[in-house]
CSV table of C-alpha atoms in Angstrom, one decimal:
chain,number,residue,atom,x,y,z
A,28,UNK,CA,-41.0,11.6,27.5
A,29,UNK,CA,-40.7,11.2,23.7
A,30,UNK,CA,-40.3,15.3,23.5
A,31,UNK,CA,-36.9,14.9,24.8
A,32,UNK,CA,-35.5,11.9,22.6
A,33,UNK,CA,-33.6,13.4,19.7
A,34,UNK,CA,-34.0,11.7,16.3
A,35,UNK,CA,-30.6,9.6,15.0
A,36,UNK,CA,-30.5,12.0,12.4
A,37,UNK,CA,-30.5,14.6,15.0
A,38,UNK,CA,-28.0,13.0,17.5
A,39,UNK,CA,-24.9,14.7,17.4
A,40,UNK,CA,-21.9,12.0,17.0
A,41,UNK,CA,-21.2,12.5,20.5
A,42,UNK,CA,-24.4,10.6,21.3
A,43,UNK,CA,-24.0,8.0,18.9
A,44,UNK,CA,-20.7,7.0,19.4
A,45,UNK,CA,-21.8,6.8,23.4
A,46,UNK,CA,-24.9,5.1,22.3
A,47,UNK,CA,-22.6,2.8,20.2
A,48,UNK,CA,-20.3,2.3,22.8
A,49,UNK,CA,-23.1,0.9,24.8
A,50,UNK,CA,-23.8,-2.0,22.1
A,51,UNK,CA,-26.9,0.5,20.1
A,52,UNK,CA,-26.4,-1.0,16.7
A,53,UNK,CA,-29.0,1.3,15.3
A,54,UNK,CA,-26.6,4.3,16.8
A,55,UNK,CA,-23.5,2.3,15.3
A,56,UNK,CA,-25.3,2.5,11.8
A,57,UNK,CA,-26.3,6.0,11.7
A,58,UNK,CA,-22.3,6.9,12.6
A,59,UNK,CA,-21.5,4.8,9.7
A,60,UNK,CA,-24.0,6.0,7.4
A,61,UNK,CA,-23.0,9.2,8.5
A,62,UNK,CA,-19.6,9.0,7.9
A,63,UNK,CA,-19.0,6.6,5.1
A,64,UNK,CA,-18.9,9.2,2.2
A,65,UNK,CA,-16.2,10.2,4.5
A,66,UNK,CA,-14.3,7.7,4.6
A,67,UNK,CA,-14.7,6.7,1.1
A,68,UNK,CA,-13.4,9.9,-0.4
A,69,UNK,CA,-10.3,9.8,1.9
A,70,UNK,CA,-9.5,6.2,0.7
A,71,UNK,CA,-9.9,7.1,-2.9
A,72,UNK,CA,-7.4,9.9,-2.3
A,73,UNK,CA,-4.6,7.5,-0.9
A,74,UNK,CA,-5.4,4.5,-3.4
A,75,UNK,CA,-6.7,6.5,-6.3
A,76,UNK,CA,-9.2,3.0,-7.1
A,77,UNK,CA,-13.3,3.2,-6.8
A,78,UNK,CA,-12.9,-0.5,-6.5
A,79,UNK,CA,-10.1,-0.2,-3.9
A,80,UNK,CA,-11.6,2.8,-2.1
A,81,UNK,CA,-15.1,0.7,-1.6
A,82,UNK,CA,-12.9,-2.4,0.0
A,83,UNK,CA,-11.4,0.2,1.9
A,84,UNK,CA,-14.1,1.6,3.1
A,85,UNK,CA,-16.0,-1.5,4.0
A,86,UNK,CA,-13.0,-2.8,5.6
A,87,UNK,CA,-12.7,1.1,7.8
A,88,UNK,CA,-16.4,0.0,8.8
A,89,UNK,CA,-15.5,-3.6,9.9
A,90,UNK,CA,-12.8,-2.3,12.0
A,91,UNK,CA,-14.6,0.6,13.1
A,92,UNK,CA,-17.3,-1.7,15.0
A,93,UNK,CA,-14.4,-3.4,17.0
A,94,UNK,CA,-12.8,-0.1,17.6
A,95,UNK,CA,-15.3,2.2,18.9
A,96,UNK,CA,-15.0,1.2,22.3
A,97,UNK,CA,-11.7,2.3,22.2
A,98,UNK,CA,-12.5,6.0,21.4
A,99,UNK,CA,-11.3,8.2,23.6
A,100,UNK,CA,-13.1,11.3,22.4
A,101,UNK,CA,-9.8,13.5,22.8
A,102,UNK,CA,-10.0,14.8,19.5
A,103,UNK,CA,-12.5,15.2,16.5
A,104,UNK,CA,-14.3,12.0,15.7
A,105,UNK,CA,-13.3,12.2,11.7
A,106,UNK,CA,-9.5,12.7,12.6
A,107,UNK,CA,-9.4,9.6,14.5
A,108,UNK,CA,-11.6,7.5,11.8
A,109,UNK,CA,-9.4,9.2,9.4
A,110,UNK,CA,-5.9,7.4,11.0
A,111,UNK,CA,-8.6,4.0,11.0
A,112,UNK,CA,-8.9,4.7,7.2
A,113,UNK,CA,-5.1,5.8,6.5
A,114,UNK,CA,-4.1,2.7,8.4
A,115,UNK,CA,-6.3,0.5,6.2
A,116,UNK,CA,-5.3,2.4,3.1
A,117,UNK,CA,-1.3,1.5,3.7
A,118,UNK,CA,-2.7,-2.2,4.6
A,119,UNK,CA,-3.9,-2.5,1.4
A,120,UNK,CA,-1.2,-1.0,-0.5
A,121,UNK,CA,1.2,-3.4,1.9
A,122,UNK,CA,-1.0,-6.4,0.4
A,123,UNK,CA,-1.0,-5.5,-2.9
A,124,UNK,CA,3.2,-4.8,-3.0
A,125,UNK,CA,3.1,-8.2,-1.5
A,126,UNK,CA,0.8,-10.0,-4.1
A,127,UNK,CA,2.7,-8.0,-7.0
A,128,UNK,CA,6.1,-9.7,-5.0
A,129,UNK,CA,4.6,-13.1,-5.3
A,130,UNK,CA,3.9,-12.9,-9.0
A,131,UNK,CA,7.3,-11.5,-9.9
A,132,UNK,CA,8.7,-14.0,-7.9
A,133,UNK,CA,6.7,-16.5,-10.2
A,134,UNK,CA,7.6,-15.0,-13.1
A,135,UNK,CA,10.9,-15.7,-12.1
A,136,UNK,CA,11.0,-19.0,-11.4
A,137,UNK,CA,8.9,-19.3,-14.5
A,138,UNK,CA,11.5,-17.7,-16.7
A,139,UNK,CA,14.2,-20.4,-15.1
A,140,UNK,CA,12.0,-22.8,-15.7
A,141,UNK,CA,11.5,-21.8,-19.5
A,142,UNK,CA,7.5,-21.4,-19.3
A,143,UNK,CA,7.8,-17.2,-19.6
A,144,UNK,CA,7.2,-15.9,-23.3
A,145,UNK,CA,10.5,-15.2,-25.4
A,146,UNK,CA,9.1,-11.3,-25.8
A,147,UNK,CA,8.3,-10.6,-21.9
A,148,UNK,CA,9.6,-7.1,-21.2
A,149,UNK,CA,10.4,-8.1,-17.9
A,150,UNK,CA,12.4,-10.8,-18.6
A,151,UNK,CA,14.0,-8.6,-21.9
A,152,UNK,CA,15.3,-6.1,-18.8
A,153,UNK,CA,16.7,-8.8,-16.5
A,154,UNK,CA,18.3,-10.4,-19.2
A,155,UNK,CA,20.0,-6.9,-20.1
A,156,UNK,CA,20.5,-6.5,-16.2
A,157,UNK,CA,22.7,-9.4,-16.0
A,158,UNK,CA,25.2,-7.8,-18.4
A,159,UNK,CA,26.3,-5.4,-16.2
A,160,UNK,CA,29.5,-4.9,-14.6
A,161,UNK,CA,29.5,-7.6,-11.5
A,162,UNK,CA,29.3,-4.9,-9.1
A,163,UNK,CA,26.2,-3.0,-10.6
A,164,UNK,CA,24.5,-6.2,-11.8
A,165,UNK,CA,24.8,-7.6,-8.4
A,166,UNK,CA,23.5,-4.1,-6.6
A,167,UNK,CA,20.7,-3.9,-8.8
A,168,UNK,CA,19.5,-8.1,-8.3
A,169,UNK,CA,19.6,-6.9,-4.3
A,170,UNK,CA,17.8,-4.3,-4.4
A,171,UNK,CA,15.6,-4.7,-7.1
A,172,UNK,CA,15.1,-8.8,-7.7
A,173,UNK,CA,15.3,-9.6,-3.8
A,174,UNK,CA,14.2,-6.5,-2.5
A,175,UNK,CA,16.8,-5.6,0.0
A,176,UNK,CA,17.5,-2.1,1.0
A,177,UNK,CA,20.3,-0.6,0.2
A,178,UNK,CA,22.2,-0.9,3.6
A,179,UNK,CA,21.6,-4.7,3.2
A,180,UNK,CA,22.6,-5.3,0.1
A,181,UNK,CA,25.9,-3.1,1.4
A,182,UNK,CA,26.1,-5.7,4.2
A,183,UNK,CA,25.8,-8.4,1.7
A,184,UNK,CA,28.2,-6.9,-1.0
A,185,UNK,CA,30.9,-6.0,1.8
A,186,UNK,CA,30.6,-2.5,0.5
A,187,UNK,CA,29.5,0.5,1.9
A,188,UNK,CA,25.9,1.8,1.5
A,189,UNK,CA,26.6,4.3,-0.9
A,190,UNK,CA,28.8,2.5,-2.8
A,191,UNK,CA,25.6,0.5,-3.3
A,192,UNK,CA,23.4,3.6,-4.3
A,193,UNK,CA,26.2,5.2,-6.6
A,194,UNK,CA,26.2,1.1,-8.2
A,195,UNK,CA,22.5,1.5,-8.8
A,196,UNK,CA,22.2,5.1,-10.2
A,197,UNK,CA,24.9,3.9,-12.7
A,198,UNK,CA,23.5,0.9,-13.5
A,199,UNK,CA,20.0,2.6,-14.7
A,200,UNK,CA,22.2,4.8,-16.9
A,201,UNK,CA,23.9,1.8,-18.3
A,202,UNK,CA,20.7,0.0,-18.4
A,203,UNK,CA,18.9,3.2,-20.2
A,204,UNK,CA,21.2,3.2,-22.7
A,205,UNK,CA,21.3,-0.9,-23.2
A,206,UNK,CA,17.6,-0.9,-23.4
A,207,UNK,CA,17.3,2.0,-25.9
A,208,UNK,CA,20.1,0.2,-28.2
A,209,UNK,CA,18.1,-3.0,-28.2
A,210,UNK,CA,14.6,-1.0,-29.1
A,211,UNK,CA,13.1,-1.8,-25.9
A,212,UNK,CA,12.3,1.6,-24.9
């Protein structure tokens, strides 16, 4: 009876994810210990962070336990765990452009409010940003300060989207140039 049973390290990940499927949490750890180097390494490639590839991963492994009844077994095991770990690659990065969003916003309202440091290079640029032409100055605050795309900010601006772009590449020349003058870069 024993002869037959295969060891976990033997089980191919066929039988794993079956035993898995059926609730085996020692099978479930033995596909994750199995695969986590795996995973790892393909979230360190998108995020480029040993910090942010282990939250990654962990988070991979998390979602892996609610998804592996879903696994259809159509293809390879590692190319679906590999969309699991793409997907929660581009979640992070989402997060983290939405974090960074938050604290430029603060800094914003910081500057208005007169509690952001005289020598900030952020605020040096938006100061140098708002002398501009109107058009430019107001193409680069849409797109740039409030993070609209350039077909809404065309929308906003009554002007045609790339009017918009040819506003923005002209203001970064102008702004290149202002910047340079004033020793900022």
């Amino acid at each position: 009876m024993t002869a037959m049973m295969l060891d976990d390290s033997e089980a191919s990940d066929a039988e794993l994810i079956g035993r898995a499927r059926g609730g085996d949490r020692g099978a479930f750890g033995k596909l994750v210990e199995r695969h986590y180097g795996f995973v790892y390494r393909a979230a360190y490639r998108w995020c480029g962070r040993k910090a942010d590839a282990e939250d990654i991963a962990q988070d991979v492994c998390v979602r892996l336990g609610r998804a592996i009844r879903d696994y259809q077994g159509n293809g390879a095991f590692t190319t679906w765990l590999y969309a699991i770990t793409l997907n929660a690659s581009r979640d992070m990065m989402r997060k983290r452009a939405r974090d960074t969003a938050k604290v430029d916003a603060y800094g914003a309202y910081a500057s208005i409010a007169g509690e952001v440091p005289a020598d900030d290079p952020a605020e040096a640029l938006w100061k140098t940003v708002r002398l501009l032409p109107d058009k430019q100055r107001d193409a680069v605050l849409l797109v740039y300060g409030e993070g609209l795309n350039h077909a809404a900010a065309a929308e906003v601006m009554a002007i045609s989207e790339t009017t918009v772009s040819w506003h923005i590449h002209e203001a970064k020349k102008r702004l290149k140039l202002l910047m340079r003058s004033a020793g900022e870069v």
